PDB file of C-alpha atoms in Angstrom:
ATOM      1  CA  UNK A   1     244.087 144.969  -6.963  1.00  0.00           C
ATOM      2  CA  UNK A   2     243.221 142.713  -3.894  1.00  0.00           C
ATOM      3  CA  UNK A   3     241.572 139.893  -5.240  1.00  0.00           C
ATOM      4  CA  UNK A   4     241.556 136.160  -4.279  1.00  0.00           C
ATOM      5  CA  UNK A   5     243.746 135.562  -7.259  1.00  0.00           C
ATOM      6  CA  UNK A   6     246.393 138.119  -6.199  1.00  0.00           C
ATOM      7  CA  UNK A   7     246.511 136.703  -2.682  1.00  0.00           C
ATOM      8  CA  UNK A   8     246.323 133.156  -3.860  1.00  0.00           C
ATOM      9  CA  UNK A   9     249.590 134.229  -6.072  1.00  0.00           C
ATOM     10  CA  UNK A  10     251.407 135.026  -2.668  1.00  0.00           C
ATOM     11  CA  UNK A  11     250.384 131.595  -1.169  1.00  0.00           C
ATOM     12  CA  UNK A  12     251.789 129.663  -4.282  1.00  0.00           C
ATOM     13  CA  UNK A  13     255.239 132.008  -3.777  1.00  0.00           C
ATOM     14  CA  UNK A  14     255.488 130.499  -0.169  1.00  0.00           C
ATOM     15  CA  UNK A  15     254.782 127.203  -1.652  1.00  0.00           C
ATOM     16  CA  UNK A  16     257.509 127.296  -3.883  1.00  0.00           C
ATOM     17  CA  UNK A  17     259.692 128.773  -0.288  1.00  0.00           C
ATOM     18  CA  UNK A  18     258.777 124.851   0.926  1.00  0.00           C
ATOM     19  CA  UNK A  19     259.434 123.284  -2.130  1.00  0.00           C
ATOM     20  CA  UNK A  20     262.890 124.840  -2.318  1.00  0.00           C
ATOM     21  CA  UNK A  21     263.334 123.186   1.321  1.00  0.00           C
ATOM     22  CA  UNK A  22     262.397 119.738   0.174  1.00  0.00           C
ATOM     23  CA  UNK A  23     258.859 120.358   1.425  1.00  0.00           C
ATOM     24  CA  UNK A  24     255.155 119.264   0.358  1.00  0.00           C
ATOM     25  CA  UNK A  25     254.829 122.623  -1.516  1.00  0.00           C
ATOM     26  CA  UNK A  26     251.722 124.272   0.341  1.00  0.00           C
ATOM     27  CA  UNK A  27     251.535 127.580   1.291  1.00  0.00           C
ATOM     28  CA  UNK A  28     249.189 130.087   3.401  1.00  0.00           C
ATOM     29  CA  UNK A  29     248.624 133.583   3.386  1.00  0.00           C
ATOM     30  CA  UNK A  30     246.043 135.041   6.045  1.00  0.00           C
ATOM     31  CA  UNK A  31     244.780 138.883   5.344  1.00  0.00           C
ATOM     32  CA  UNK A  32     242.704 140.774   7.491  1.00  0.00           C
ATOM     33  CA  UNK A  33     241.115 143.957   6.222  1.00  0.00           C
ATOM     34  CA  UNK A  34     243.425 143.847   3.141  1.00  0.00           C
ATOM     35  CA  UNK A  35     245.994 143.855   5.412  1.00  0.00           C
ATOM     36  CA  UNK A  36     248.912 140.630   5.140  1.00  0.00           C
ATOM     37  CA  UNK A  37     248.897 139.613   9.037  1.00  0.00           C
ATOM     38  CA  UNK A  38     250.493 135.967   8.409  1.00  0.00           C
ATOM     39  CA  UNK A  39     252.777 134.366   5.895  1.00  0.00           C
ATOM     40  CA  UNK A  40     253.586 130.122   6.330  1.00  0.00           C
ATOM     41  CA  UNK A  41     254.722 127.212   4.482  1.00  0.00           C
ATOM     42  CA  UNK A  42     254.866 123.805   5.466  1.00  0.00           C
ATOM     43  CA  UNK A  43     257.647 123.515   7.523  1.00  0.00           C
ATOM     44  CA  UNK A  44     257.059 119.467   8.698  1.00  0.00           C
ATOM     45  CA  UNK A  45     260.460 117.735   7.476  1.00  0.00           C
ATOM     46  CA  UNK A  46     262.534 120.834   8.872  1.00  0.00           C
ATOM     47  CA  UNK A  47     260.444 120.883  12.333  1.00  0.00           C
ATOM     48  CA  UNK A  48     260.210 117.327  12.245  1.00  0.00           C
ATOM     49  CA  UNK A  49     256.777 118.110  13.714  1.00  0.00           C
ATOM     50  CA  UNK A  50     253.360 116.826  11.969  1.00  0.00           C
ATOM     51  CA  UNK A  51     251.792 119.886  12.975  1.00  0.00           C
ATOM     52  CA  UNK A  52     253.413 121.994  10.706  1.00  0.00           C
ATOM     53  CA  UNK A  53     251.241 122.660   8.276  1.00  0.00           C
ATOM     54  CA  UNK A  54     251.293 125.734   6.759  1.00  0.00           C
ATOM     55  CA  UNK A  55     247.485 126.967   8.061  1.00  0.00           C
ATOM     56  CA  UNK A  56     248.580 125.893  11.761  1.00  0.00           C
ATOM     57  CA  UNK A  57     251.526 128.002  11.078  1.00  0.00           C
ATOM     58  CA  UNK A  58     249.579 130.476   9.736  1.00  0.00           C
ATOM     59  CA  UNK A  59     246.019 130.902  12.509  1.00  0.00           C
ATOM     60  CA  UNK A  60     248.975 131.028  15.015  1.00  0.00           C
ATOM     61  CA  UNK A  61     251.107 133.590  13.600  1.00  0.00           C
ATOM     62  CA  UNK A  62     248.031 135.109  12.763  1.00  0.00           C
ATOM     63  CA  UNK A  63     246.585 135.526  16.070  1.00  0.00           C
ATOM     64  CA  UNK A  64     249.810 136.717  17.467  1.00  0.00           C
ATOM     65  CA  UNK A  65     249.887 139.655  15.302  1.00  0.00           C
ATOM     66  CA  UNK A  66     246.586 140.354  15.795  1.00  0.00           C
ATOM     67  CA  UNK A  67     246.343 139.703  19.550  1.00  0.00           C
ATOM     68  CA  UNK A  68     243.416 137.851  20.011  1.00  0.00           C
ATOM     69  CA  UNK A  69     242.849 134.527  19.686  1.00  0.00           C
ATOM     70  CA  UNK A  70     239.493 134.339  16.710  1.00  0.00           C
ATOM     71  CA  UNK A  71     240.235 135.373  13.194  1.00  0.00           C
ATOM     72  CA  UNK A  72     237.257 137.310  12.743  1.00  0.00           C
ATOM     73  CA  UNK A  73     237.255 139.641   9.749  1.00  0.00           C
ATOM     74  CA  UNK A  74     240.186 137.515   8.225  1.00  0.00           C
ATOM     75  CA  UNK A  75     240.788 135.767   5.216  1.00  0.00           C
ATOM     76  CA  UNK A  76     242.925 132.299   5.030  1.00  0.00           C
ATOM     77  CA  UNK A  77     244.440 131.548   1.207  1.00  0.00           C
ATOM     78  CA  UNK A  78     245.719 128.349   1.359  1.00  0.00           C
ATOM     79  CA  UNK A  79     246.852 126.238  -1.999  1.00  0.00           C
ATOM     80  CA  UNK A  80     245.846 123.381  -0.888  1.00  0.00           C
ATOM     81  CA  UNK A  81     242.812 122.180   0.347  1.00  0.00           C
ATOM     82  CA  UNK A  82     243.072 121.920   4.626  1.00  0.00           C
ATOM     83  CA  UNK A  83     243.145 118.429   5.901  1.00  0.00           C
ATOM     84  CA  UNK A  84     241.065 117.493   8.429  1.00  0.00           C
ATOM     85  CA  UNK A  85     243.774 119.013  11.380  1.00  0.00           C
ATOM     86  CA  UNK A  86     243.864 121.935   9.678  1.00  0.00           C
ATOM     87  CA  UNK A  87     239.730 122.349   8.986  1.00  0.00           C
ATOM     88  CA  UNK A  88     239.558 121.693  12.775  1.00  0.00           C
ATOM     89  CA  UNK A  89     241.363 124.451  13.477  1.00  0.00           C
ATOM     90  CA  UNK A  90     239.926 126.470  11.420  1.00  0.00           C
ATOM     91  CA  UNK A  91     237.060 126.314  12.486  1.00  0.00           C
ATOM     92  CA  UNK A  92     238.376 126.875  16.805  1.00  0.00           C
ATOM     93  CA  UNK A  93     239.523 129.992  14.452  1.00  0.00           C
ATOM     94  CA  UNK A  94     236.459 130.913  13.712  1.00  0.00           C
ATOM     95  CA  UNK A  95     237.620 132.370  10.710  1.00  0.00           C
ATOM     96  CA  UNK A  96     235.561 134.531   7.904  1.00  0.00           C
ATOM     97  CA  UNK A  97     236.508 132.778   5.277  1.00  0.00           C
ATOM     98  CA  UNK A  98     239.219 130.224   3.412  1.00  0.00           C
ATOM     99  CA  UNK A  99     240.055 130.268   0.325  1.00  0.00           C
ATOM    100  CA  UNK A 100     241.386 126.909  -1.228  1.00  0.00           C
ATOM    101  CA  UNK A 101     243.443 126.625  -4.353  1.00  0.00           C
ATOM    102  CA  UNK A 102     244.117 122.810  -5.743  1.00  0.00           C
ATOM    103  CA  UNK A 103     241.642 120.573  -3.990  1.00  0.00           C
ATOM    104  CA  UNK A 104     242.772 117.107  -2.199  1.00  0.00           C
ATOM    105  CA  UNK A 105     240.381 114.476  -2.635  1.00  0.00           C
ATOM    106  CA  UNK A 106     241.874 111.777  -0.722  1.00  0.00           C
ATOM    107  CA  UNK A 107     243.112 113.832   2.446  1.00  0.00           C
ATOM    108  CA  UNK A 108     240.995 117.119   2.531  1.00  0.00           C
ATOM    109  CA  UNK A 109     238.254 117.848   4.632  1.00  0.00           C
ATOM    110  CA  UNK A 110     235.592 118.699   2.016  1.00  0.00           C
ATOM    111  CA  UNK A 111     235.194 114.942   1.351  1.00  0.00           C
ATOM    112  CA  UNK A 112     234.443 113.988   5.358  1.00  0.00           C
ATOM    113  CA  UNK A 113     231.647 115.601   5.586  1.00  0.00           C
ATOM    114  CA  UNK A 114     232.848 117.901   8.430  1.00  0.00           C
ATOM    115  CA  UNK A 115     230.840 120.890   9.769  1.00  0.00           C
ATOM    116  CA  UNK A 116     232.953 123.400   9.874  1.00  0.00           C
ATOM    117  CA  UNK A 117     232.222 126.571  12.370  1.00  0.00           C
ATOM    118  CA  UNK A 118     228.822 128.477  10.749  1.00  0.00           C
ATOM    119  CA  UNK A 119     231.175 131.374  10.469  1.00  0.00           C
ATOM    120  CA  UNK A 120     233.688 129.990   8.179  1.00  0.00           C
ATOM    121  CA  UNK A 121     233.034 130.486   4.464  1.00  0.00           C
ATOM    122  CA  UNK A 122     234.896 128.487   1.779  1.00  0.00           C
ATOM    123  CA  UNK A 123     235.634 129.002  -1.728  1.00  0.00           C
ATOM    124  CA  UNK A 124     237.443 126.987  -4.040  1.00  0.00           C
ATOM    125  CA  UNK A 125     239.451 126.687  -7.061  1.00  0.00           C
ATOM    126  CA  UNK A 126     241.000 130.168  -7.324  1.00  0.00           C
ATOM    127  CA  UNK A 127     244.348 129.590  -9.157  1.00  0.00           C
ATOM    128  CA  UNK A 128     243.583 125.656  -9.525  1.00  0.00           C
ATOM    129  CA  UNK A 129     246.488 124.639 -12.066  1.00  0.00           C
ATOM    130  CA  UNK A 130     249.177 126.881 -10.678  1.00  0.00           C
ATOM    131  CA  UNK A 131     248.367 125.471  -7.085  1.00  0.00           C
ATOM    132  CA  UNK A 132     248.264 121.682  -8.330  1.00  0.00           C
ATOM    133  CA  UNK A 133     251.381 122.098 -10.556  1.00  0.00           C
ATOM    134  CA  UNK A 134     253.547 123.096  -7.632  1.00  0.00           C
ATOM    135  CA  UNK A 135     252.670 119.962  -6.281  1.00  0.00           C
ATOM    136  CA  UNK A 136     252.631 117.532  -9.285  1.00  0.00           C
ATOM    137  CA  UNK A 137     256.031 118.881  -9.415  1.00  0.00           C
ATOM    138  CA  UNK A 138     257.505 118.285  -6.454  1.00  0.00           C
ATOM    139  CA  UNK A 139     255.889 114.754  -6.511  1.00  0.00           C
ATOM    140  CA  UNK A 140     257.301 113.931  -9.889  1.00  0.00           C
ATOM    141  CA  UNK A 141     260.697 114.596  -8.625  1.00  0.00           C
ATOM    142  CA  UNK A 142     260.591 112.695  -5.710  1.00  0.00           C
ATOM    143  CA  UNK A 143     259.897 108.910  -8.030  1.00  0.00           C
TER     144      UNK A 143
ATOM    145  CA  UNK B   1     252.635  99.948  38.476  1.00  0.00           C
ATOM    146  CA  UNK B   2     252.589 101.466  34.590  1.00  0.00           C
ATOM    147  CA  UNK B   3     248.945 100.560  33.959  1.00  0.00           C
ATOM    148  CA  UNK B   4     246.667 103.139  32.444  1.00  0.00           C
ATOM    149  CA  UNK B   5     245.048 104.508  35.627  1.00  0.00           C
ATOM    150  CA  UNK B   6     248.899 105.370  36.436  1.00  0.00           C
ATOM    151  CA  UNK B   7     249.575 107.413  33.393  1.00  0.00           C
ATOM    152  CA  UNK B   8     245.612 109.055  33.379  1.00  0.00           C
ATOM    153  CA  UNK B   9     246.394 110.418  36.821  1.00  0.00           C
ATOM    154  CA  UNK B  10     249.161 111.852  35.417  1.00  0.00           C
ATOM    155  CA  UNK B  11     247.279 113.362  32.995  1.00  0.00           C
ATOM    156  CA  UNK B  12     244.821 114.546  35.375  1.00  0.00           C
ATOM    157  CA  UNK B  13     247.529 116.286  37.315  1.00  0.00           C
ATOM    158  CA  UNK B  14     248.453 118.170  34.206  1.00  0.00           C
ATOM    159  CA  UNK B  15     244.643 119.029  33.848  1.00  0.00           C
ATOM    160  CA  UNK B  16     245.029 120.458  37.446  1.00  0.00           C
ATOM    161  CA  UNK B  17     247.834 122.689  36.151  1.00  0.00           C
ATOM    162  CA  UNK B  18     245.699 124.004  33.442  1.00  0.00           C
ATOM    163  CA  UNK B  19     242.817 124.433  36.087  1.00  0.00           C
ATOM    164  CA  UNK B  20     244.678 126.267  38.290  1.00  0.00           C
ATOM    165  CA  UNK B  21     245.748 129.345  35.363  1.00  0.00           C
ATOM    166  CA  UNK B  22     241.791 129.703  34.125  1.00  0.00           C
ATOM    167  CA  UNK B  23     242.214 127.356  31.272  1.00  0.00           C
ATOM    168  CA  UNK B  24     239.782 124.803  30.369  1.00  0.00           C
ATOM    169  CA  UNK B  25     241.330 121.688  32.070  1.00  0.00           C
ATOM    170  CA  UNK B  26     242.421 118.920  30.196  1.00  0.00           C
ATOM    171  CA  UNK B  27     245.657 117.531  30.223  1.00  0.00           C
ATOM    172  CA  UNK B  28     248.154 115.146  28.711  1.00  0.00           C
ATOM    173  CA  UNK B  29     251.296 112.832  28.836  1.00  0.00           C
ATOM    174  CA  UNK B  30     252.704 110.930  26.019  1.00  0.00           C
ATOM    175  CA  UNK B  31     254.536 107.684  27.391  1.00  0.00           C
ATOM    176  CA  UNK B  32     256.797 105.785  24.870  1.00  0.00           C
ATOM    177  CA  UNK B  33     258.085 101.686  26.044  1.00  0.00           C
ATOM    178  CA  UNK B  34     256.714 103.142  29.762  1.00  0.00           C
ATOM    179  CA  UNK B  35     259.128 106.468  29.451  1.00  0.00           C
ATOM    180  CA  UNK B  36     256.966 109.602  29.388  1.00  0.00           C
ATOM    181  CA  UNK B  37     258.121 111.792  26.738  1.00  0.00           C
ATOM    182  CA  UNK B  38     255.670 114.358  26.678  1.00  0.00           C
ATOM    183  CA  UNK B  39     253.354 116.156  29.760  1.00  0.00           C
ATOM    184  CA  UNK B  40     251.446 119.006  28.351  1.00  0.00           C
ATOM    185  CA  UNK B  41     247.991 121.219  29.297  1.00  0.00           C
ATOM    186  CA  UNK B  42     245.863 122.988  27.465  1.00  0.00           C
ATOM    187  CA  UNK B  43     246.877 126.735  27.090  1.00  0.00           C
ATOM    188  CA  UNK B  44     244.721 128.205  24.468  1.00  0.00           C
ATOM    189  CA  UNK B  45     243.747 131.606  26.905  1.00  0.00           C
ATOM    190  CA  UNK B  46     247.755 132.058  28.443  1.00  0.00           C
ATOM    191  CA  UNK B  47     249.311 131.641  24.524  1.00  0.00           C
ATOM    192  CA  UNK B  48     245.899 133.266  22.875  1.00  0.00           C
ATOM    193  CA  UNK B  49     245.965 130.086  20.278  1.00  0.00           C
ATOM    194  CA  UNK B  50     243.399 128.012  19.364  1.00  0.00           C
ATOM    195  CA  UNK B  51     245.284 125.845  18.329  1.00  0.00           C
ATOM    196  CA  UNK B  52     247.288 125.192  21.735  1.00  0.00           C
ATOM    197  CA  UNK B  53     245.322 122.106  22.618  1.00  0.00           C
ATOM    198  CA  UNK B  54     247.502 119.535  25.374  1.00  0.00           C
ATOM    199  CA  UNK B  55     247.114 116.825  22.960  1.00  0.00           C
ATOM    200  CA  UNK B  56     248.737 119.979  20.525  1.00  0.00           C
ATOM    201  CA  UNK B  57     251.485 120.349  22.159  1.00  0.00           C
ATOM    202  CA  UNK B  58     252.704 117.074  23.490  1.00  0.00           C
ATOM    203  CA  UNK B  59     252.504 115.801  19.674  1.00  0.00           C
ATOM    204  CA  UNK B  60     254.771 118.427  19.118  1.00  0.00           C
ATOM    205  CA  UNK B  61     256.731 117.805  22.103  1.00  0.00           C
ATOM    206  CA  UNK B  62     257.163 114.539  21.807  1.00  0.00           C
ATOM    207  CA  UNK B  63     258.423 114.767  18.679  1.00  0.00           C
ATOM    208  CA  UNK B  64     260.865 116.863  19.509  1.00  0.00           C
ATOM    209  CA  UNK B  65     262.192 114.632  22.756  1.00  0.00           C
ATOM    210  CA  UNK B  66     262.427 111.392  20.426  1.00  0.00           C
ATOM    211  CA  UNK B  67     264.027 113.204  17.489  1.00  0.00           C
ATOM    212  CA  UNK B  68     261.188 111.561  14.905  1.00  0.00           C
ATOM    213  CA  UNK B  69     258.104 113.435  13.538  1.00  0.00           C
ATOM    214  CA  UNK B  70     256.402 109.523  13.742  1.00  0.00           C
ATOM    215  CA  UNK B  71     255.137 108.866  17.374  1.00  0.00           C
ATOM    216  CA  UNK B  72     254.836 104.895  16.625  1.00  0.00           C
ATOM    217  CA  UNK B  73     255.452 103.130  20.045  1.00  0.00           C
ATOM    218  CA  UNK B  74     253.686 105.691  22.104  1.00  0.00           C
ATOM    219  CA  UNK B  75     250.792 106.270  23.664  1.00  0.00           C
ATOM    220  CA  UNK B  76     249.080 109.474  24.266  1.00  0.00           C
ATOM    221  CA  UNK B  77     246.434 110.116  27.232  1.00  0.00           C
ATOM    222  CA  UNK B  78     244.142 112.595  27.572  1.00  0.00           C
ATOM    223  CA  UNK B  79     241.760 113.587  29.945  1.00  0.00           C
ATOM    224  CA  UNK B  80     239.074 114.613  27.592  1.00  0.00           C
ATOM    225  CA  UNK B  81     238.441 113.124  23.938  1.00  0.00           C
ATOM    226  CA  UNK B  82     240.217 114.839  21.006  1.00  0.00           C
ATOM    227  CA  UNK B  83     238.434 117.507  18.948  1.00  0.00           C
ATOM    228  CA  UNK B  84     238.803 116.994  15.151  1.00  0.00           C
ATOM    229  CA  UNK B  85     241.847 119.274  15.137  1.00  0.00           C
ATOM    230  CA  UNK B  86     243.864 117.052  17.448  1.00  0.00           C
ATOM    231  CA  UNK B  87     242.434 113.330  16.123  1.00  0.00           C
ATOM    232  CA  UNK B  88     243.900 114.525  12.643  1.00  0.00           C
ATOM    233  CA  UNK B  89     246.835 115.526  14.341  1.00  0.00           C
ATOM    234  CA  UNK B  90     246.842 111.874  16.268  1.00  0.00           C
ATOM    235  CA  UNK B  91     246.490 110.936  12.544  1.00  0.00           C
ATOM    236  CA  UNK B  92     249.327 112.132  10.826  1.00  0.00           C
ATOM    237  CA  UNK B  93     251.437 110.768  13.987  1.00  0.00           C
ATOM    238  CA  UNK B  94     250.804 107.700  13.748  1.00  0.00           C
ATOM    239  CA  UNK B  95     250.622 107.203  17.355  1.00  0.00           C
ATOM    240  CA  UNK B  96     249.944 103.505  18.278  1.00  0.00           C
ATOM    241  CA  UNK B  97     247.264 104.068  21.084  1.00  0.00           C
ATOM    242  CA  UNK B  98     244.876 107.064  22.416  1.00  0.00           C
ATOM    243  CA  UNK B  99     244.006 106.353  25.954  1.00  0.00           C
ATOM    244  CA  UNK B 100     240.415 108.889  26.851  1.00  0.00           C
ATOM    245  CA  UNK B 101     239.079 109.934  30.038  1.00  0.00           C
ATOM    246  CA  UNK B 102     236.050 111.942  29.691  1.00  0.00           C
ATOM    247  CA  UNK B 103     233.713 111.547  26.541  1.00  0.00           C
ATOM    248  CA  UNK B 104     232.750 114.857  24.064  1.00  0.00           C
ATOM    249  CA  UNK B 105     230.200 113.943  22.174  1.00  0.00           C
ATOM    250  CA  UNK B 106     229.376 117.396  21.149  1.00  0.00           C
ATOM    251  CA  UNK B 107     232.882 118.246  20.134  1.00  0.00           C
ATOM    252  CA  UNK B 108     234.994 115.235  20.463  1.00  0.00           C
ATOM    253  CA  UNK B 109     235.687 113.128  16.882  1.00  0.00           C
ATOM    254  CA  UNK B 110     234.282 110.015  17.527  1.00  0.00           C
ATOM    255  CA  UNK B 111     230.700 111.164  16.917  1.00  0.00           C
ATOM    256  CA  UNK B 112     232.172 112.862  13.234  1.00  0.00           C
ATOM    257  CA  UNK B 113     232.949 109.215  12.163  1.00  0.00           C
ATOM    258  CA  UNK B 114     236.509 110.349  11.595  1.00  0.00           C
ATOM    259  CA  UNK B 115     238.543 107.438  10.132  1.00  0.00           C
ATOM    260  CA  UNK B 116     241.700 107.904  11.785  1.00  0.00           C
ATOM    261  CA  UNK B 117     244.870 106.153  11.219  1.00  0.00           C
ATOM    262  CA  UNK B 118     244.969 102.211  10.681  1.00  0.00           C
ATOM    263  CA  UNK B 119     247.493 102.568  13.299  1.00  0.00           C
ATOM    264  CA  UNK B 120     245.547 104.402  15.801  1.00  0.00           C
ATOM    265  CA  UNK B 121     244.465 102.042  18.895  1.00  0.00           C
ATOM    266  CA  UNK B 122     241.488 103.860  20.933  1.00  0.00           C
ATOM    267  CA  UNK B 123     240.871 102.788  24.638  1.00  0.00           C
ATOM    268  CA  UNK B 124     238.231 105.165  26.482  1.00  0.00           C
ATOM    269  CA  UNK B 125     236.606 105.283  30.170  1.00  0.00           C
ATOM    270  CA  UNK B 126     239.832 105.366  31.861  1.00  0.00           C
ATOM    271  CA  UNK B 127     239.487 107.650  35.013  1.00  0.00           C
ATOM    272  CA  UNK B 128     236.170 108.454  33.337  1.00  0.00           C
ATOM    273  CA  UNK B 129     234.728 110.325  36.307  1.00  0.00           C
ATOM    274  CA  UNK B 130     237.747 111.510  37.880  1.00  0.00           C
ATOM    275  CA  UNK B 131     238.565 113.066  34.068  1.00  0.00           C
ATOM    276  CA  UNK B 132     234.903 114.872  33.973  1.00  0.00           C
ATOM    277  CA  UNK B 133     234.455 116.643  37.284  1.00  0.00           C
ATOM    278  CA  UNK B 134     237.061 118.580  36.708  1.00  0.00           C
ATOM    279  CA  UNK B 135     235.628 120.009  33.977  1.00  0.00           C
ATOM    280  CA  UNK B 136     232.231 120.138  35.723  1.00  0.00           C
ATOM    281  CA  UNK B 137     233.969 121.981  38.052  1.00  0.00           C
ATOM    282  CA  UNK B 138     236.087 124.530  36.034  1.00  0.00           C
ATOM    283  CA  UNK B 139     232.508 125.305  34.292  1.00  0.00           C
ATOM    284  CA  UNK B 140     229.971 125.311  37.420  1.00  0.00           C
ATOM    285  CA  UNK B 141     232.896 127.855  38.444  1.00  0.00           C
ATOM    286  CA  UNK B 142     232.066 130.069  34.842  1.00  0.00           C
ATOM    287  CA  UNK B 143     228.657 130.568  35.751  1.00  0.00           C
TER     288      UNK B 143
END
């Protein structure tokens, strides 16, 4: 039951939480243990804050519930691919692993050639067109 | 009176704050037309967040003082050169000018080749020294 695909479908329904607020539609889900310890969505426009992308929202909230500050032993789902903020903290997170849905050539890490932490694994492409779609979406309405 | 060395001292005072409650010391103001709209410190042990970097939470902060997620007309300084985290953060701001004490060239973005923002003016050495002993210090204490 607790594959990348069935958290990846939780991400995409707090995407569609930001898209219903007039936000970029990206959403986070960070499990630990198979265990749901954060829950974001970008939040920018309504914090009127640049750092509120859902993963900041998310290794925060995360480490708050879990009380310590590293997300060892946890798992970030994230539908789109961390920009390079995001991949920095990530890797302060040390994190296990992230797990990226749509990929974002122009603004994502992957393309900078950044090192994230050793510790941080990354996969990609779990739930792909569901995670772009969101976002083609909410672009095509905004022309 | 406003000149750079004004505002880094500032900063370094901030640093001092951070010093003073076990955290690693680097600090930060965010002045906007020679108004400082931001003071911040790094509290990533007190709030148990990676992500609480100064340069973090004066983004954030400043922000939220000038009622505009864009921090165009300001100018952030900070005692010790961004990690990635914060120079994408700088990024998405759009903050006209970075003003650096103390170089990281282990951590610090400008040896990752980081594009960042067109927009982003980068002036280091200020209060070079001044900006590392205190970390010298707050480390030579660690061993």
């Amino acid at each position: 039951m607790f594959t990348d695909e069935y958290f990846m479908k939780l991400a995409l329904q707090e995407a569609q939480e930001a898209f219903e607020k007039d936000e970029i539609p990206v959403g986070c889900i960070v499990v630990c243990k198979d265990r749901i310890v954060a829950k974001s969505h970008n939040l920018t426009e309504t914090l009127n804050d640049v750092t509120a992308h859902a993963e900041m929202q998310a290794i925060t909230s995360a480490a708050n519930f879990l009380g310590g500050k590293y997300l060892i032993d946890c798992t970030l789902y994230v539908t789109l691919e961390p920009c390079v903020m995001c991949a920095g903290a990530l890797n302060w997170s040390q994190i296990s692993r992230v797990v990226i849905g749509a990929r974002d050539e122009q603004r994502g890490f992957i393309n900078k050639n950044l090192a994230l932490h050793p510790k941080n694994e990354i996969a990609t492409g779990i739930l792909e067109n569901e995670c772009s779609a969101i976002l083609k979406e909410f672009f095509l309405n905004k022309r």
